[in-house]
mmCIF file of C-alpha atoms in Angstrom:
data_model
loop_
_atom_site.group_PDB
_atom_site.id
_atom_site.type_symbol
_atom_site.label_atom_id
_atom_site.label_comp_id
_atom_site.label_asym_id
_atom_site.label_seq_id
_atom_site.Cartn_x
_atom_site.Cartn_y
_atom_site.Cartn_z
ATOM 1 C CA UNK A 1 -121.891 30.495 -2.784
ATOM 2 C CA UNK A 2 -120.741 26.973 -2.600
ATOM 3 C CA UNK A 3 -124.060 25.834 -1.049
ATOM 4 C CA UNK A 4 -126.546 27.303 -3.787
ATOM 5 C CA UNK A 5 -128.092 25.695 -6.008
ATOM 6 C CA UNK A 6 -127.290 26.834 -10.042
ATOM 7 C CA UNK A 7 -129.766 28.449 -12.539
ATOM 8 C CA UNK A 8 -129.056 27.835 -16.046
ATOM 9 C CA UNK A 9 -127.034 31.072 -16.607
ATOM 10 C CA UNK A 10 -124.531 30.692 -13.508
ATOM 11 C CA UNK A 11 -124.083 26.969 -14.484
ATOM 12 C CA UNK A 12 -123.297 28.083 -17.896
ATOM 13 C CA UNK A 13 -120.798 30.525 -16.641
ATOM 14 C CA UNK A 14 -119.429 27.906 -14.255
ATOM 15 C CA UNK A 15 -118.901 24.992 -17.215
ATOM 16 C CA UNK A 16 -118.261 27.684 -19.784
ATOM 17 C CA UNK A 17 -120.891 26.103 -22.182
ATOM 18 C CA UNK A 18 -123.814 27.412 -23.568
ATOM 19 C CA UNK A 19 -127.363 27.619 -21.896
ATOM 20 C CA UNK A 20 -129.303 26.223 -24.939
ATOM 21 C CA UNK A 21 -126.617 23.624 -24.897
ATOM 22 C CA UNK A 22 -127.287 22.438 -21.139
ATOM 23 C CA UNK A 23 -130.941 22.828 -21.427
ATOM 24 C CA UNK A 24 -131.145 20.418 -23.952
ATOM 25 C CA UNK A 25 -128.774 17.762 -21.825
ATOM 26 C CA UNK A 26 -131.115 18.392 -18.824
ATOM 27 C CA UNK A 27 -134.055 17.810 -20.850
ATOM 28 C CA UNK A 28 -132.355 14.287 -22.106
ATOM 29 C CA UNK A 29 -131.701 13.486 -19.154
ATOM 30 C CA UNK A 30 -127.852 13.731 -19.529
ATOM 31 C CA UNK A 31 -127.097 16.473 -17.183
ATOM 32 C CA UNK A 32 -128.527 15.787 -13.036
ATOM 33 C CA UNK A 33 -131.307 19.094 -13.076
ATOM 34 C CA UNK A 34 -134.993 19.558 -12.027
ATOM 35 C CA UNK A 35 -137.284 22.702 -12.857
ATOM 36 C CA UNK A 36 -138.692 24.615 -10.271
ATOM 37 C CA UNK A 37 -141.528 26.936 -11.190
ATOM 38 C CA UNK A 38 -140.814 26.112 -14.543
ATOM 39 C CA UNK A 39 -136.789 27.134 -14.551
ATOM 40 C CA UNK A 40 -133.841 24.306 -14.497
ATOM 41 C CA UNK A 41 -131.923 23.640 -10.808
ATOM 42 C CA UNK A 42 -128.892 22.207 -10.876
ATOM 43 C CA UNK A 43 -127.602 20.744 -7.643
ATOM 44 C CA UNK A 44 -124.000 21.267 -6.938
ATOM 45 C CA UNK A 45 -123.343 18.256 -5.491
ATOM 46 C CA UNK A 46 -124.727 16.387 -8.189
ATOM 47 C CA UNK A 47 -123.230 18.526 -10.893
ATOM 48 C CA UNK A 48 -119.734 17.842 -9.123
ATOM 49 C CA UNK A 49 -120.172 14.121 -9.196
ATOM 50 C CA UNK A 50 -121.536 14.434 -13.011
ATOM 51 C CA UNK A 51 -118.057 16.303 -13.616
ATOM 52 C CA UNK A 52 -116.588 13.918 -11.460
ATOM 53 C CA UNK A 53 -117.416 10.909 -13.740
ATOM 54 C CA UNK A 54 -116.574 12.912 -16.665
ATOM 55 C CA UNK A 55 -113.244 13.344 -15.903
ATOM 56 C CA UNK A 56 -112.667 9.441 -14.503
ATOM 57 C CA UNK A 57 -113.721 9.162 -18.558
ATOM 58 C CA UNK A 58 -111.923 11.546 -20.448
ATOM 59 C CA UNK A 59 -109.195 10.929 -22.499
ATOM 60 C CA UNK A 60 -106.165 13.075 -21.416
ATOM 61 C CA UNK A 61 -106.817 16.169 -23.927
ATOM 62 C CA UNK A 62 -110.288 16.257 -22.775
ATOM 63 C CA UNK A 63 -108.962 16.638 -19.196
ATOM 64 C CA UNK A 64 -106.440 19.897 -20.260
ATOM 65 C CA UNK A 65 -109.448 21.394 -21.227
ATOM 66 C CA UNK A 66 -111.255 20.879 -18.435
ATOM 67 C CA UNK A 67 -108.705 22.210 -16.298
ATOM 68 C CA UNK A 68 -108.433 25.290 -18.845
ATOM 69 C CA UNK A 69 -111.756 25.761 -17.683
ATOM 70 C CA UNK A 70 -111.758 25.614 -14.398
ATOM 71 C CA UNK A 71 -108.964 28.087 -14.342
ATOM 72 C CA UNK A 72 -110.684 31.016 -16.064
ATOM 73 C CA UNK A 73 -113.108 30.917 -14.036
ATOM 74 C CA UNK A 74 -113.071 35.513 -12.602
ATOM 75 C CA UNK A 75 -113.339 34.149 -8.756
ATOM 76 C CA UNK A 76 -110.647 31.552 -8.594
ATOM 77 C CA UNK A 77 -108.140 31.353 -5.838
ATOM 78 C CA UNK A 78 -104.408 30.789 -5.901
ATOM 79 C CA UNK A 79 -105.731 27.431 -3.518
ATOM 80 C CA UNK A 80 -107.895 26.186 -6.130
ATOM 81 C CA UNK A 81 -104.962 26.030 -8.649
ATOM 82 C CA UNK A 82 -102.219 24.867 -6.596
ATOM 83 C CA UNK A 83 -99.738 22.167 -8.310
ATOM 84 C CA UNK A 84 -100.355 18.849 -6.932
ATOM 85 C CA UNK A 85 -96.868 18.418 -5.831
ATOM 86 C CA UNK A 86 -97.459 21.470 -3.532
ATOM 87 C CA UNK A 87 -100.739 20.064 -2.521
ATOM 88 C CA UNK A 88 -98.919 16.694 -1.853
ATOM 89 C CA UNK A 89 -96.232 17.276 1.165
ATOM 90 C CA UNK A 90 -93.872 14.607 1.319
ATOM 91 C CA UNK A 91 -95.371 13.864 4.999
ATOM 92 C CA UNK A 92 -98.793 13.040 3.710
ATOM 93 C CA UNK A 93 -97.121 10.147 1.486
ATOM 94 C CA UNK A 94 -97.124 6.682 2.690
ATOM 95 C CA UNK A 95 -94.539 4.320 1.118
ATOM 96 C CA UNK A 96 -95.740 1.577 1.788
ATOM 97 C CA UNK A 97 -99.240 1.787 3.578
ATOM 98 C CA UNK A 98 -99.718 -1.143 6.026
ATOM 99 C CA UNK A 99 -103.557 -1.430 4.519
ATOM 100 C CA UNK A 100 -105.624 -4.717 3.339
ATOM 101 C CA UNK A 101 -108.846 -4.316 3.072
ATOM 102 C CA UNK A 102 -110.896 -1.061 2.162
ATOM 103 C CA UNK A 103 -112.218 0.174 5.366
ATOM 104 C CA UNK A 104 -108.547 0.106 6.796
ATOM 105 C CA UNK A 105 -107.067 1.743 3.302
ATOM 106 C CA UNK A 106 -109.766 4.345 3.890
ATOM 107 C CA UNK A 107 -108.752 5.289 7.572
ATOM 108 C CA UNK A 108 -105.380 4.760 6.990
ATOM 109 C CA UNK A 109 -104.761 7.364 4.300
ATOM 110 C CA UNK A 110 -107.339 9.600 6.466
ATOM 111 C CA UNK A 111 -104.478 9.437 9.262
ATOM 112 C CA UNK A 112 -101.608 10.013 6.542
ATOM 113 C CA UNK A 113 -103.373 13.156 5.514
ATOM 114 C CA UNK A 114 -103.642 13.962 8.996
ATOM 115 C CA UNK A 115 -99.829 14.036 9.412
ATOM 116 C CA UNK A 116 -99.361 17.362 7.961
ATOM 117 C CA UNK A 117 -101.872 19.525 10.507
ATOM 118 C CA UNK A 118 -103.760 20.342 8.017
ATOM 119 C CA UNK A 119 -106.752 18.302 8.663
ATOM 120 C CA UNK A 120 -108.625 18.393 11.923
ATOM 121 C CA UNK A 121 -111.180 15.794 12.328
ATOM 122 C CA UNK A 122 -110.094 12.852 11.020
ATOM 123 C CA UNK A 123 -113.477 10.723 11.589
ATOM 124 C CA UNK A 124 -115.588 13.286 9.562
ATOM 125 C CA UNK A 125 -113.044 13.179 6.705
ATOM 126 C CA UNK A 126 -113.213 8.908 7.285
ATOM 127 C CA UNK A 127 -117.002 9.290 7.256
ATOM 128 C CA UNK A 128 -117.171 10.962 4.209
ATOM 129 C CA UNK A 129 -115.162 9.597 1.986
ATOM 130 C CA UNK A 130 -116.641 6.104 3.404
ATOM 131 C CA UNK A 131 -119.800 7.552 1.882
ATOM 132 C CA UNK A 132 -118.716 8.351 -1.365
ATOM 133 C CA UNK A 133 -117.239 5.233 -1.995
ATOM 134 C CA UNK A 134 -120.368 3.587 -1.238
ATOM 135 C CA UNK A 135 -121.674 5.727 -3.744
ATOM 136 C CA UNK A 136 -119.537 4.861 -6.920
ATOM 137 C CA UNK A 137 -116.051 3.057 -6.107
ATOM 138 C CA UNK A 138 -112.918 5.890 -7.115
ATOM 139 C CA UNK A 139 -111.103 2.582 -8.378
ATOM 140 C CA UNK A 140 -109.461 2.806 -11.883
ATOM 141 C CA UNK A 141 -108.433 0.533 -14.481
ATOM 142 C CA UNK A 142 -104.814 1.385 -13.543
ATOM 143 C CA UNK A 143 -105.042 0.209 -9.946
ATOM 144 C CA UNK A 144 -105.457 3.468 -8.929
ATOM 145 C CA UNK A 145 -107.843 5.512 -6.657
ATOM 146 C CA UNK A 146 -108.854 8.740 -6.172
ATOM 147 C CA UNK A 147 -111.041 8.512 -2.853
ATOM 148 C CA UNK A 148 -112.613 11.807 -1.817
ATOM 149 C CA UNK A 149 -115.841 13.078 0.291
ATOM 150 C CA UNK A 150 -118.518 13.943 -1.792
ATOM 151 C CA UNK A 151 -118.653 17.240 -0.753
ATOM 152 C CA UNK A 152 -115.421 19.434 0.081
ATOM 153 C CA UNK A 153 -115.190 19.262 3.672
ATOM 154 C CA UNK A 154 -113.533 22.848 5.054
ATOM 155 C CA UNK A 155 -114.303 23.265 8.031
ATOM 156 C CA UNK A 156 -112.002 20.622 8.866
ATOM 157 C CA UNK A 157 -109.125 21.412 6.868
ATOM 158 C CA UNK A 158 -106.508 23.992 7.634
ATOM 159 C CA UNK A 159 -105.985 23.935 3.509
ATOM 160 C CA UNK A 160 -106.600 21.469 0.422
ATOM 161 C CA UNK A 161 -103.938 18.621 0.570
ATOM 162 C CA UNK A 162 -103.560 15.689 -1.215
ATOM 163 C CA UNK A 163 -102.133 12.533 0.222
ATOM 164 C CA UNK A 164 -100.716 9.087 -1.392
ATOM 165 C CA UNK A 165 -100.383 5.847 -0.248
ATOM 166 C CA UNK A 166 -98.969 2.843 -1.588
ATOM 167 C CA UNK A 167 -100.254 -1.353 -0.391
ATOM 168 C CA UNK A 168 -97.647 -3.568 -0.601
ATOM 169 C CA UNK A 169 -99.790 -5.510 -3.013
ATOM 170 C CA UNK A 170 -102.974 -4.798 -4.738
ATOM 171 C CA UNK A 171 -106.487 -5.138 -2.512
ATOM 172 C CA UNK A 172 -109.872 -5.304 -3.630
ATOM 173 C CA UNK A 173 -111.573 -1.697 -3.541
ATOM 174 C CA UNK A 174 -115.141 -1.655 -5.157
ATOM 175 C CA UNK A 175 -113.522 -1.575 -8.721
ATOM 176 C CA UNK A 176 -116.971 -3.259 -11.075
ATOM 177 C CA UNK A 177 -114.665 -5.773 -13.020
ATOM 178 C CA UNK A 178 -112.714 -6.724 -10.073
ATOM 179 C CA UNK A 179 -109.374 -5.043 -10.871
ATOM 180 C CA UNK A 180 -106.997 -4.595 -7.529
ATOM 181 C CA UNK A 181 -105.743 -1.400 -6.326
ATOM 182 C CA UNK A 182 -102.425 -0.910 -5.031
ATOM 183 C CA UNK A 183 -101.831 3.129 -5.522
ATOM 184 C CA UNK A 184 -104.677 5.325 -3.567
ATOM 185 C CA UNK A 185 -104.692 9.014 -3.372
ATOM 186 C CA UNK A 186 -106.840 11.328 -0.927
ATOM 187 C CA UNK A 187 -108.129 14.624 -1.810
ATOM 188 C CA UNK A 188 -109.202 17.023 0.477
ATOM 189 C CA UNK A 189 -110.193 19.970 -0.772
ATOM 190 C CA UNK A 190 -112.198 22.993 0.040
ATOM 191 C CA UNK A 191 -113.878 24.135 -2.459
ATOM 192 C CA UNK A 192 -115.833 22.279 -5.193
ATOM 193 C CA UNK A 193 -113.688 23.894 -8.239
ATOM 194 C CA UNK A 194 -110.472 23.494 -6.073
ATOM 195 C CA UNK A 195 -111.656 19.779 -6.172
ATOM 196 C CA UNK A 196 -112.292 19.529 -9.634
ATOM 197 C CA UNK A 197 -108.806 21.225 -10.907
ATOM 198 C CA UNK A 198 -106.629 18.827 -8.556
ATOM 199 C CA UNK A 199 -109.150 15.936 -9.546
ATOM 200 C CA UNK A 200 -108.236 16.414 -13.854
ATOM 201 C CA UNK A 201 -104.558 17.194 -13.010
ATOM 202 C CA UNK A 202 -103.816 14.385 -11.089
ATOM 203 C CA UNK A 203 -105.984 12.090 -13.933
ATOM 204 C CA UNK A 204 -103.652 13.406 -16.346
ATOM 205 C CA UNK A 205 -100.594 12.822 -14.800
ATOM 206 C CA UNK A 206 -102.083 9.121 -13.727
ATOM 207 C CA UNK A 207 -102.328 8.596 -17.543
ATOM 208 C CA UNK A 208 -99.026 8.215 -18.127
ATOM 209 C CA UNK A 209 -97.790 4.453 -17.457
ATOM 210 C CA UNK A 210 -93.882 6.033 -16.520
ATOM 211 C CA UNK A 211 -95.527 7.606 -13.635
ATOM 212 C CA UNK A 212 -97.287 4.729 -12.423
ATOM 213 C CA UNK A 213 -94.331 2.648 -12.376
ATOM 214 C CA UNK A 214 -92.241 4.865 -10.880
ATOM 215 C CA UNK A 215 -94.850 4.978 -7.958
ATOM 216 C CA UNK A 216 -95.097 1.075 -7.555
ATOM 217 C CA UNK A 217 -90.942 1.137 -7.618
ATOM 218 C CA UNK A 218 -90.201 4.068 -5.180
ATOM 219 C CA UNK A 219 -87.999 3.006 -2.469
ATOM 220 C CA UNK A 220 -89.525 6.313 -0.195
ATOM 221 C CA UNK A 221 -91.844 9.394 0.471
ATOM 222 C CA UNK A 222 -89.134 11.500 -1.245
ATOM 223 C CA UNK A 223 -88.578 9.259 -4.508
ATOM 224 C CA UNK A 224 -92.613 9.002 -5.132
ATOM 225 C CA UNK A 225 -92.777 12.729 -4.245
ATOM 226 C CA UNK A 226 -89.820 13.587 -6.676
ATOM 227 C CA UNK A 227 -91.735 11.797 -9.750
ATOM 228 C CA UNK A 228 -94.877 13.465 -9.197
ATOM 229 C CA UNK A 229 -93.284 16.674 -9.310
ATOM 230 C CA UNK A 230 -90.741 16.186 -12.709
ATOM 231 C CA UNK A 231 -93.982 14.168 -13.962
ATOM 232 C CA UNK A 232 -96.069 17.383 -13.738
ATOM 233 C CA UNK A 233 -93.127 19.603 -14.885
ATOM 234 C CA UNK A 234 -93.392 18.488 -18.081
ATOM 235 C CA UNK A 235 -97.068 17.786 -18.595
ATOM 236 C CA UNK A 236 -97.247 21.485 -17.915
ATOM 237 C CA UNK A 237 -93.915 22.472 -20.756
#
């Protein structure tokens, strides 16, 4: 269940790592856990958000691993796995966004999304991810960010989506050394290891500087749209 808690044994299963192996990064301190009774908890949420800032780390074949992963997982769903050109309608892309400052980036890409139908309550999905950016900014070195809710919010969401907006210049958006942000994407997803998989895709495909240029030039939805997609075409030859 995507509420419960992991045991050492179904969070080995999950990562695909040994027990003794995460035992000995929960007793160092280097993987989020508690013992109850004596046994290791591991808190989804925080194990997420450890993956999370894993993957904002990783080098790019660090992140095809992960997603290797996350795919061979027995109780994966065709949703979880989606390409994030299908995840990314050209509706849900905003070229430019008419955003400057973080709380109206943050709404504004909240009512992109919302475009599609797909999401249904756009102030919970504002609330959240206003929450996790509180938490630890989604800004990148690359003026990029990845803004999410902490949590996968179904119950508002028809289906995972992914949208993409573009300031006309770059804004200040939590990054710690300062750097502006000009390219944001949203993900909304509905399951944690849905989340995850789009999360080290679209890292990998944000690695490459061709991609990020062609964003910043695109003259549309449908140009910025079209390089995602031949941009994850071949990352995936």
């Amino acid at each position: 269940m995507e509420d419960e808690d992991f045991d050492l044994e179904s969070l080995a299963e999950y990562l695909h790592l040994g027990a003794a192996l995460l035992a000995r990064l929960a007793e160092r301190g280097q993987l989020p856990g508690r013992r109850v009774a004596g046994q290791w908890r591991f808190s989804r949420p925080e194990i997420t958000f450890w993956l999370e800032q894993r993957i904002g780390l990783a080098e790019p074949a660090d992140l095809a691993r992960m997603e290797n992963v996350l795919e061979r997982a027995e109780t994966v769903s065709a949703d979880e796995l989606q390409s994030i050109a299908d995840l990314l309608p050209i509706q849900a892309i905003a070229v430019p966004l008419a955003a400057r400052t973080r709380a109206s980036v943050i709404e504004g890409m909240v009512q992109v999304a919302a475009r599609t139908g797909w999401l249904w309550d756009e102030r919970r999905m504002i609330e959240g991810v206003r929450i996790r950016e509180q938490m630890y900014s989604t800004a990148l070195d690359e003026g990029v960010a990845l803004m999410h809710p902490r949590r996968p919010l179904a119950g508002v969401l028809e289906r995972p989506l992914i949208a993409f907006g573009r300031t006309e210049s770059g804004i200040p958006f939590g990054h710690p050394r300062g750097v502006l942000t000009d390219l944001f994407f949203l993900l909304c997803s509905t399951t944690d290891r849905g989340h995850l998989h789009a999360l080290a895709r679209l890292s990998r495909l944000l690695s490459d500087p061709r991609l990020l240029a062609e964003l910043r030039s695109a003259e549309d939805a449908a140009a910025a749209h079209a390089a995602l997609r031949t941009r994850e075409q071949a990352l995936l030859q």
